[in-house]
Tab-separated table of C-alpha atoms and ligand atoms in Angstrom:
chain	number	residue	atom	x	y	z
T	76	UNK	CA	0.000	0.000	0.000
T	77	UNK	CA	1.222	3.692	-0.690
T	78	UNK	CA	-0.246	6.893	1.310
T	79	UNK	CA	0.118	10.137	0.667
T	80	UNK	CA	-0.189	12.872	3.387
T	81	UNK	CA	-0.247	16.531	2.881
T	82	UNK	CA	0.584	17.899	6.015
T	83	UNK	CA	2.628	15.113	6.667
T	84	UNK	CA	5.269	17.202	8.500
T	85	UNK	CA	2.685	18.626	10.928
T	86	UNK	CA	0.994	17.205	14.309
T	87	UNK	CA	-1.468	15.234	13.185
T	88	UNK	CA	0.582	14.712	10.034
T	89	UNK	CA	3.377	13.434	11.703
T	90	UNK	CA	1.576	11.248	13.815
T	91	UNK	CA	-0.626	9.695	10.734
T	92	UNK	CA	2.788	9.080	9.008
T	93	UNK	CA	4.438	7.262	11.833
T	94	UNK	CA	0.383	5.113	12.185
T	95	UNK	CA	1.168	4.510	8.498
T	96	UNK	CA	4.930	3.460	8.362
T	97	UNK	CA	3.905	1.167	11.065
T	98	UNK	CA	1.091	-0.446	8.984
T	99	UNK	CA	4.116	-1.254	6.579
T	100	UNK	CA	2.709	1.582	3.791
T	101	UNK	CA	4.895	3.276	2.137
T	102	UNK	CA	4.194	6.938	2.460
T	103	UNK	CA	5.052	10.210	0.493
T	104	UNK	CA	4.398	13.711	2.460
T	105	UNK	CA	3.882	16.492	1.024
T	106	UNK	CA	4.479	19.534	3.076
T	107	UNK	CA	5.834	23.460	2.245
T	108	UNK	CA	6.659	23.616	5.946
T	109	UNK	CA	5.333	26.819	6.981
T	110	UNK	CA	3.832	25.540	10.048
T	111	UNK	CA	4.902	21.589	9.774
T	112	UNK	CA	8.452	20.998	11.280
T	113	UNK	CA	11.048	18.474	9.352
T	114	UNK	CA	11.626	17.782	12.922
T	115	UNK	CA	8.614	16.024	13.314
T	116	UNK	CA	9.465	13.103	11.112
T	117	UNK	CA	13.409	13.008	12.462
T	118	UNK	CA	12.807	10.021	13.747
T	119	UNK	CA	12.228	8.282	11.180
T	120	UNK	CA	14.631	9.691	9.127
T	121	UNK	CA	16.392	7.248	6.553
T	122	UNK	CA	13.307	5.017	6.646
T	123	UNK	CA	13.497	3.642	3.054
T	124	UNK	CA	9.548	3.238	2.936
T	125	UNK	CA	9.219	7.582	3.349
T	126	UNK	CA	9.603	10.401	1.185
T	127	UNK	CA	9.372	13.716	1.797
T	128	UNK	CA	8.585	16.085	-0.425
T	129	UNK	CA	8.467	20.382	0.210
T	130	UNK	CA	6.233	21.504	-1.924
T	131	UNK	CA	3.104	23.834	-1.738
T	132	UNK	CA	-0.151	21.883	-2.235
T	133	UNK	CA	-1.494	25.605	-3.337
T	134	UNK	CA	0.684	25.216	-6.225
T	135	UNK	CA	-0.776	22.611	-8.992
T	136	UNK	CA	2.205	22.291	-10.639
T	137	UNK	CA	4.415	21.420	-7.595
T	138	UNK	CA	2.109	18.565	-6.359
T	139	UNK	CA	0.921	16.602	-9.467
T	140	UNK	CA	3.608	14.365	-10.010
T	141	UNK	CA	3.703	13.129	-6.621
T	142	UNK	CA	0.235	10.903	-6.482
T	143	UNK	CA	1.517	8.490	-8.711
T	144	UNK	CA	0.200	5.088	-7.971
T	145	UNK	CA	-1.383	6.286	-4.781
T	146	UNK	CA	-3.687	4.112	-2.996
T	147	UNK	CA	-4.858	6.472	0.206
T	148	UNK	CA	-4.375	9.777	0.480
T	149	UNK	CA	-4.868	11.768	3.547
T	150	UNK	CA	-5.006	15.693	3.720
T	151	UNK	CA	-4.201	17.823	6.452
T	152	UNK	CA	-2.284	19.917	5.092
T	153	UNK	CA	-3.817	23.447	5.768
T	154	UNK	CA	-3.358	26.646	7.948
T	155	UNK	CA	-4.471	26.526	11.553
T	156	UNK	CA	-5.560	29.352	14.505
T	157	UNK	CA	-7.897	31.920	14.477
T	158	UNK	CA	-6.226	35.144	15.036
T	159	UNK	CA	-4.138	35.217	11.635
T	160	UNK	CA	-7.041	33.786	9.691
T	161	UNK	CA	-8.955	37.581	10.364
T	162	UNK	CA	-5.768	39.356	9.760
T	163	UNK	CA	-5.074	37.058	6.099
T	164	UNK	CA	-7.711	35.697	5.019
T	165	UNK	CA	-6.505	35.371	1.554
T	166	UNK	CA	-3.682	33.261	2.699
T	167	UNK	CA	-6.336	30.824	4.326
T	168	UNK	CA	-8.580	30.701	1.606
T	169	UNK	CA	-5.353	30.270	-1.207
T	170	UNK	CA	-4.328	27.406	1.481
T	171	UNK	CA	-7.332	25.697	2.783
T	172	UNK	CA	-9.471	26.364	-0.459
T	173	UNK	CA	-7.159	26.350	-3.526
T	174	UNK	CA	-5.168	23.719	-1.546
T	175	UNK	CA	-7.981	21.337	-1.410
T	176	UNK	CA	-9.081	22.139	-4.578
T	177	UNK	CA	-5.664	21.354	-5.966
T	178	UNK	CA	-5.192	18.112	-3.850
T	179	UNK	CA	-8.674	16.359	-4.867
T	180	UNK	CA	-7.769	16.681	-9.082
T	181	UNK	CA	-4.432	15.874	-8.672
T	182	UNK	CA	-6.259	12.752	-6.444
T	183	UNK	CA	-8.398	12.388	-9.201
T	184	UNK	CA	-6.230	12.385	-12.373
T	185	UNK	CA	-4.356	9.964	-10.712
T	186	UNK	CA	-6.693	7.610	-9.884
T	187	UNK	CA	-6.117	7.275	-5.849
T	188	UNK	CA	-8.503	4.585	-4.206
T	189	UNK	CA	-9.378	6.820	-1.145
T	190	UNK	CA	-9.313	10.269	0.206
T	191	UNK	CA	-9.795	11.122	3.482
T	192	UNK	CA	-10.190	15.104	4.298
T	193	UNK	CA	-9.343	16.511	7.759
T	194	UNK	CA	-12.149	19.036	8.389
T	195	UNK	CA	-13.032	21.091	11.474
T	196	UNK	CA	-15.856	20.880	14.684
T	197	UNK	CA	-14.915	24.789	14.076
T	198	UNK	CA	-17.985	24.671	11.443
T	199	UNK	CA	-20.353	24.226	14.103
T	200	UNK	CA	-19.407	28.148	15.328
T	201	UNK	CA	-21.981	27.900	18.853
T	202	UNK	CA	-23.555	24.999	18.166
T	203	UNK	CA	-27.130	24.074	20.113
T	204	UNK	CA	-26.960	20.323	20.864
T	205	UNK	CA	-24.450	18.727	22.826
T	206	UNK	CA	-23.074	16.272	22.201
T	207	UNK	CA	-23.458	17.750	18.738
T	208	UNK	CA	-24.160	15.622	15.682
T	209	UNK	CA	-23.348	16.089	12.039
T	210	UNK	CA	-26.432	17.058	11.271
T	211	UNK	CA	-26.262	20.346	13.580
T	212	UNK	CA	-26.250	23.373	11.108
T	213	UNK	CA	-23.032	24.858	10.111
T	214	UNK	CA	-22.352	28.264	11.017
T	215	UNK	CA	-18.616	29.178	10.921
T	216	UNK	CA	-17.157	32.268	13.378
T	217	UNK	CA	-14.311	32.882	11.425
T	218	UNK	CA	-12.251	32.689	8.385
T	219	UNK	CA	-10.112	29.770	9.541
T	220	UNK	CA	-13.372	27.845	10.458
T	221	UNK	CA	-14.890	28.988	7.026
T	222	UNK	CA	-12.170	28.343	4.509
T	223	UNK	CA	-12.315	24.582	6.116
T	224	UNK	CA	-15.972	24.337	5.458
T	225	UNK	CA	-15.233	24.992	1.973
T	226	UNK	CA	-12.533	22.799	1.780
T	227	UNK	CA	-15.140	19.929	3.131
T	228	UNK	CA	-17.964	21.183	0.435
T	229	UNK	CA	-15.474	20.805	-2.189
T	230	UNK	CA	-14.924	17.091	-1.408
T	231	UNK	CA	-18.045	15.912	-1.235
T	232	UNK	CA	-18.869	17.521	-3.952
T	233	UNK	CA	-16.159	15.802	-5.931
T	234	UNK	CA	-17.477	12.542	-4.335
T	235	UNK	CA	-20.958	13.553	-5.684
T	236	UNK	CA	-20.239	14.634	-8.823
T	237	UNK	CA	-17.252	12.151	-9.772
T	238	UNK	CA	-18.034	9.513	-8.052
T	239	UNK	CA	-14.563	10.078	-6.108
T	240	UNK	CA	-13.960	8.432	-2.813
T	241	UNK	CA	-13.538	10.669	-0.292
T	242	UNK	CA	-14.686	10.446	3.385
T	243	UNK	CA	-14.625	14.157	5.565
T	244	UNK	CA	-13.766	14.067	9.013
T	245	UNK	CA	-14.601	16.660	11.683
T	246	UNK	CA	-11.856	17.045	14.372
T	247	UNK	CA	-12.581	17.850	17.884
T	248	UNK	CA	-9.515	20.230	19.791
T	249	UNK	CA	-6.849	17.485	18.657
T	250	UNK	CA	-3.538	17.556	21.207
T	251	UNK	CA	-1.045	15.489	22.129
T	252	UNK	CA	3.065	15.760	21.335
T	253	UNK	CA	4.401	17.722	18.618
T	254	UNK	CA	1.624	19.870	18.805
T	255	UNK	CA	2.342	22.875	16.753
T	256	UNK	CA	4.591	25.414	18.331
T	257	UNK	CA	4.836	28.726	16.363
T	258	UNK	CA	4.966	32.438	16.946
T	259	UNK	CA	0.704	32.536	16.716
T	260	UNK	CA	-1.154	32.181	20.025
T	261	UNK	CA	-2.968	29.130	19.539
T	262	UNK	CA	-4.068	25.979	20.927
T	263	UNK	CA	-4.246	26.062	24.850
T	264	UNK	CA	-2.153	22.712	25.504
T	265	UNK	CA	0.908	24.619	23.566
T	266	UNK	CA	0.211	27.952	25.697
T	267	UNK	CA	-0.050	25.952	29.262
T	268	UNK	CA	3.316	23.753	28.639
T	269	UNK	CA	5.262	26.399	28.108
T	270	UNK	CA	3.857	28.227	30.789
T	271	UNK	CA	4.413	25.402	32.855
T	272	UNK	CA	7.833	25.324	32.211
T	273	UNK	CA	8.599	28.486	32.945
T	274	UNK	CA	6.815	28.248	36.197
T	275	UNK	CA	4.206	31.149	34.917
T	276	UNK	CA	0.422	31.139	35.586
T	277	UNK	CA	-1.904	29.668	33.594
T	278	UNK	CA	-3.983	31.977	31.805
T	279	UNK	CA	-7.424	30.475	32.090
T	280	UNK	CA	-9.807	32.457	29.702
T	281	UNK	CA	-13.352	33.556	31.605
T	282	UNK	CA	-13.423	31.113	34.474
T	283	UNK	CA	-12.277	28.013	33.335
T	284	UNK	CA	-15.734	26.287	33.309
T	285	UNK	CA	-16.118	26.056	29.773
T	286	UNK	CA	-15.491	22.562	28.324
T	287	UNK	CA	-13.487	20.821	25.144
T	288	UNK	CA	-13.877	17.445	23.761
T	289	UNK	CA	-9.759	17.296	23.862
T	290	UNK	CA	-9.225	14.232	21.488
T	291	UNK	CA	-5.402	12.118	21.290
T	292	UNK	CA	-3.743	12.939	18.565
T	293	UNK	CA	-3.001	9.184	18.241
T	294	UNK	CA	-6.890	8.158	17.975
T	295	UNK	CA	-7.046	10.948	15.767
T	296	UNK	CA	-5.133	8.791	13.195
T	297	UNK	CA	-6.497	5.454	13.996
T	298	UNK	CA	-9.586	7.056	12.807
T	299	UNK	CA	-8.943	8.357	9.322
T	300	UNK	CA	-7.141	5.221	9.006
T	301	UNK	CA	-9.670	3.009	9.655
T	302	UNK	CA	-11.910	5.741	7.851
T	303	UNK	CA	-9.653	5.093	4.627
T	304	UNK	CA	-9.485	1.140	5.035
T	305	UNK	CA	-13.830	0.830	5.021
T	306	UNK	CA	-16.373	1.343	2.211
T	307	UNK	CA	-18.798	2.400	4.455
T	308	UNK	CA	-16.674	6.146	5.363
T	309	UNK	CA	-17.172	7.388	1.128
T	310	UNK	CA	-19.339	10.007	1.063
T	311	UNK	CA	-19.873	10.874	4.480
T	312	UNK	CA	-19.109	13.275	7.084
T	313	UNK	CA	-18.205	11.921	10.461
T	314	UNK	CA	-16.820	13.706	13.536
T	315	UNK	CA	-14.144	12.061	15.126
T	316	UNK	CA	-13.546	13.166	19.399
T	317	UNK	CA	-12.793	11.853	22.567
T	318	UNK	CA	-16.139	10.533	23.319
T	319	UNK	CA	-16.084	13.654	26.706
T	320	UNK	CA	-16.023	16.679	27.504
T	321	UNK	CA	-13.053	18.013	30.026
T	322	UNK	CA	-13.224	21.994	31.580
T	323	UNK	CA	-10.385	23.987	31.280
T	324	UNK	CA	-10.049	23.675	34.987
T	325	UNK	CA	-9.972	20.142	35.143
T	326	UNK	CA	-6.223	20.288	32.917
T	327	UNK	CA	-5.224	23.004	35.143
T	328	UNK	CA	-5.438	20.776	37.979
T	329	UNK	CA	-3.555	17.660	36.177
T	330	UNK	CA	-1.129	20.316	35.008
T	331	UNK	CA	-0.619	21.368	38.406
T	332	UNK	CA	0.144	25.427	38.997
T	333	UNK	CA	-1.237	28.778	39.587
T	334	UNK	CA	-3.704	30.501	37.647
T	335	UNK	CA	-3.981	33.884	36.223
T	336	UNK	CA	-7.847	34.899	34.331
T	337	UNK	CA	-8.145	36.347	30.800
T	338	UNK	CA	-11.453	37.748	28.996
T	339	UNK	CA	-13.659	35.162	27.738
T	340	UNK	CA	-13.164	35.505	23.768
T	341	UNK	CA	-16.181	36.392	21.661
T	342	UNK	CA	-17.133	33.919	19.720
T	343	UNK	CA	-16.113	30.649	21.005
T	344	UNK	CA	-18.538	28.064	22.809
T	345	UNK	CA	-18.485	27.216	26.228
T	346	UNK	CA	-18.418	23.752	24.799
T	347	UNK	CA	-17.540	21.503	22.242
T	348	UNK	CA	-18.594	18.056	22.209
T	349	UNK	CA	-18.881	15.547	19.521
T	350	UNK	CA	-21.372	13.271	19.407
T	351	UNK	CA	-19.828	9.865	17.650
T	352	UNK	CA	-22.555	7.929	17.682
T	353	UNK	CA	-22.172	7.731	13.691
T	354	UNK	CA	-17.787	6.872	13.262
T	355	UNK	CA	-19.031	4.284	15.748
T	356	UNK	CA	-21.599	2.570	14.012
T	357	UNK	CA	-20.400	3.113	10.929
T	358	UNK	CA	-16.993	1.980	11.165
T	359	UNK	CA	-16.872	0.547	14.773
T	360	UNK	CA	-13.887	3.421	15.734
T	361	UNK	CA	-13.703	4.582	19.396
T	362	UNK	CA	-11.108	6.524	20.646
T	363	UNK	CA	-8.570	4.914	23.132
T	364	UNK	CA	-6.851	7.090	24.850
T	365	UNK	CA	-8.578	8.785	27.943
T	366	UNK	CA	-8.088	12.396	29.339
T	367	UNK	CA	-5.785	12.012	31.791
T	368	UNK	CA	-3.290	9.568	29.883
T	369	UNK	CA	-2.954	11.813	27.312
T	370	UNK	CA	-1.981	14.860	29.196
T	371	UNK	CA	0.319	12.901	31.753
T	372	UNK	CA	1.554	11.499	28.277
T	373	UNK	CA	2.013	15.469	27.061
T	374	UNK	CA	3.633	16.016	30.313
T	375	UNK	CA	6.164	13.387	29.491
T	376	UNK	CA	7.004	15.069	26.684
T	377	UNK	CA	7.157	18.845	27.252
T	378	UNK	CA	10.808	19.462	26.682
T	379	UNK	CA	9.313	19.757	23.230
T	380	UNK	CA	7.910	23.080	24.284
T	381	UNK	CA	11.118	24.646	25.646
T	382	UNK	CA	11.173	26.762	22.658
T	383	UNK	CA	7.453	27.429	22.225
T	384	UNK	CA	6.654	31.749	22.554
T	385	UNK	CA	5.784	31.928	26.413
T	386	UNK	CA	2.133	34.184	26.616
T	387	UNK	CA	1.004	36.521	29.785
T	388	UNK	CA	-2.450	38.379	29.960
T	389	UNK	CA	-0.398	41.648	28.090
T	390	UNK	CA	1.027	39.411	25.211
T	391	UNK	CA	-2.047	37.625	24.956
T	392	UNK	CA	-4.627	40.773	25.040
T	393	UNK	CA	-2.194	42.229	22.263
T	394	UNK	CA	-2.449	38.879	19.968
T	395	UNK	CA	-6.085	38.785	20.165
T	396	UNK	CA	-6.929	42.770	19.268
T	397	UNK	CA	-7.967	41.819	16.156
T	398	UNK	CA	-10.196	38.874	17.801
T	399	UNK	CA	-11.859	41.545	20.167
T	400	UNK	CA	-12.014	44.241	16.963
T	401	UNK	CA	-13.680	41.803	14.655
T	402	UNK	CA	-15.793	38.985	16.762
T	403	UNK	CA	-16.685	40.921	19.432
T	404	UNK	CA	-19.120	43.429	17.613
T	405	UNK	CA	-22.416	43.121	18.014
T	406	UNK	CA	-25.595	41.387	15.622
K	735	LIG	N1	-7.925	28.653	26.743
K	735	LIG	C1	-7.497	29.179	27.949
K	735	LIG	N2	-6.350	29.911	27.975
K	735	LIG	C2	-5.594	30.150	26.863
K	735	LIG	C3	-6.016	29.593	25.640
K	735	LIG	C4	-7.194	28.851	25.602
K	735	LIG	O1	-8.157	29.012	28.973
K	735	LIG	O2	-4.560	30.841	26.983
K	735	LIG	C5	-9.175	27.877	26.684
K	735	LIG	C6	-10.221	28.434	25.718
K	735	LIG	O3	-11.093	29.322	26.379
K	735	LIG	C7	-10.957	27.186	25.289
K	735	LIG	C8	-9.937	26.074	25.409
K	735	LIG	O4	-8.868	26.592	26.198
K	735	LIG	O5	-12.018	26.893	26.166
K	735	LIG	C9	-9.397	25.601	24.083
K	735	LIG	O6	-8.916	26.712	23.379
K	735	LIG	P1	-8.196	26.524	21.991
K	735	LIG	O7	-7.856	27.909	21.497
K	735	LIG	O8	-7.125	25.524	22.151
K	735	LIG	O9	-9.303	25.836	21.082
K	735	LIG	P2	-10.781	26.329	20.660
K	735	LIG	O10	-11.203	27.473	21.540
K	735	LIG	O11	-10.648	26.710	19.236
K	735	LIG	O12	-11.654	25.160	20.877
């Protein structure tokens, strides 16, 4: 078997690369490393069974050649966060959009057997059912959570209309190691380690009630994997989480440290929470990994954040103007 995974030297990239290499596959990544890290795939480095490949999935040209013989591809390749999605949106779009777009013909002309798209629990904006189905409208907040809608549309559209089989999966706040560590303010797990390590507060946004369905980064790839591997996952849309629900204050205390409060950000729910009621009947995935293994199992690794930007309340309150300026309007 041959993968391909666009993204590949990202998080969940990495991870789904390692899942693969391990299933004996061989697997070709294609990655322009703006936000993926060569580092992620060091260890595996001389592994006759990878290639990597830099190369911008925005430009045709330097992906086509590369899906040759292709059996599964997987795409995650795509710009994260919030925050810079307001402030570029063209740069989202030209990624998430024109990216996709780009990654499903070049699927297509080359005949792959299966493509599985990573799309975002961001669609559901303030959803009102918990846990929240697939069937919940889709009303995005922001141009990051947009731009991945459209990148979902597109697929099963290209599944409708060609006949191509492709399977779109909604992540739920995905963590575990290697979890992107960039200039941006982003994903709270990156914010708190590096916190921790400094011995620095935690800054808890609003007061730390809210809840996430934090899902392993690890289960995240057993999932598209087993999506890919099963008739039953073409055509449809399935969330993929942790099967809970865990508050902000409940990783604080497994963290361990002080805590510092932030504004509560417009825009963002007080929960998410996947309902998987459909991966699991469909395809018979649950996740694995519970709450607390995976952050003691972050905690075991958080030398990784030792060079990860280190936020305060000022920092922070500066990173998110554009948050405030935009979101926080009224109607
Ligand atoms: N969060 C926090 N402090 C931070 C960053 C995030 O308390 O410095 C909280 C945030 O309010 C949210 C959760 O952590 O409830 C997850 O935030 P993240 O930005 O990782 O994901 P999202 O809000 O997009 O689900």
């Amino acid at each position: 078997m041959k993968s391909l995974v666009t993204g590949g030297a990202g998080f969940i990239g990495s991870h789904t690369v390692d899942a693969l290499l391990a299933l004996g596959h061989e697997v070709v990544v294609i990655d322009n490393l703006s936000t993926g890290r060569p580092q992620n795939l060091d260890h595996q480095k001389g592994n006759p069974k990878l290639s990597v490949h830099v190369a911008d999935i925005a430009e045709a040209e330097e992906i086509e050649g590369l899906f040759e013989g292709v059996d599964w591809v997987f795409h995650l390749a795509a710009l994260a966060d919030i925050v810079p999605s307001i402030q570029h949106p063209r740069a989202y779009y030209r990624s998430n959009v024109d990216g996709t777009f780009n990654v499903l013909e070049a699927s297509r002309a080359a005949g792959v057997k299966r493509l599985v798209y990573a799309a975002s629990s961001s669609c559901y904006g303030i959803p009102d059912a918990y846990p929240t189905p697939e069937t919940a409208e889709v009303r995005p907040e922001y141009p990051y959570a947009l731009t991945k809608w459209l990148g979902e549309e597109l697929v099963m559209h290209w599944h409708k209309i060609y006949g191509f089989p492709a399977t779109s999966t909604r992540f739920f706040n995905v963590y575990g190691p290697r979890s992107r560590t960039s200039g941006t303010y982003g994903a709270v797990f990156g914010v708190f380690l590096a916190q921790k390590l400094n011995h620095k507060p935690y800054t808890v946004v609003g007061d730390g009630t809210q809840t996430r369905d934090f899902t392993y980064v690890t289960d995240i790839a057993n999932a598209i994997i087993t999506a890919a591997g099963n008739d039953a996952a073409i055509g449809q849309r399935m969330n993929v989480g942790s099967g809970g629900t865990y508050s902000i204050n409940r990783l604080v205390e497994l963290l361990g440290g002080e805590i510092t409060y932030i504004p509560k950000r417009p825009g963002e729910p007080d929960c998410t929470y996947a309902d998987t009621s459909k991966i699991n009947s469909l395809l018979g995935w649950e996740p694995k990994v519970s709450f607390e293994d995976g952050v003691a199992n972050m905690l075991a690794h958080i030398d990784y954040w030792r060079e990860a930007p280190l936020w305060d309340p000022n920092s922070i309150a500066e990173a998110t103007k554009d948050w405030f300026k935009y979101l926080g309007k009224e109607g």
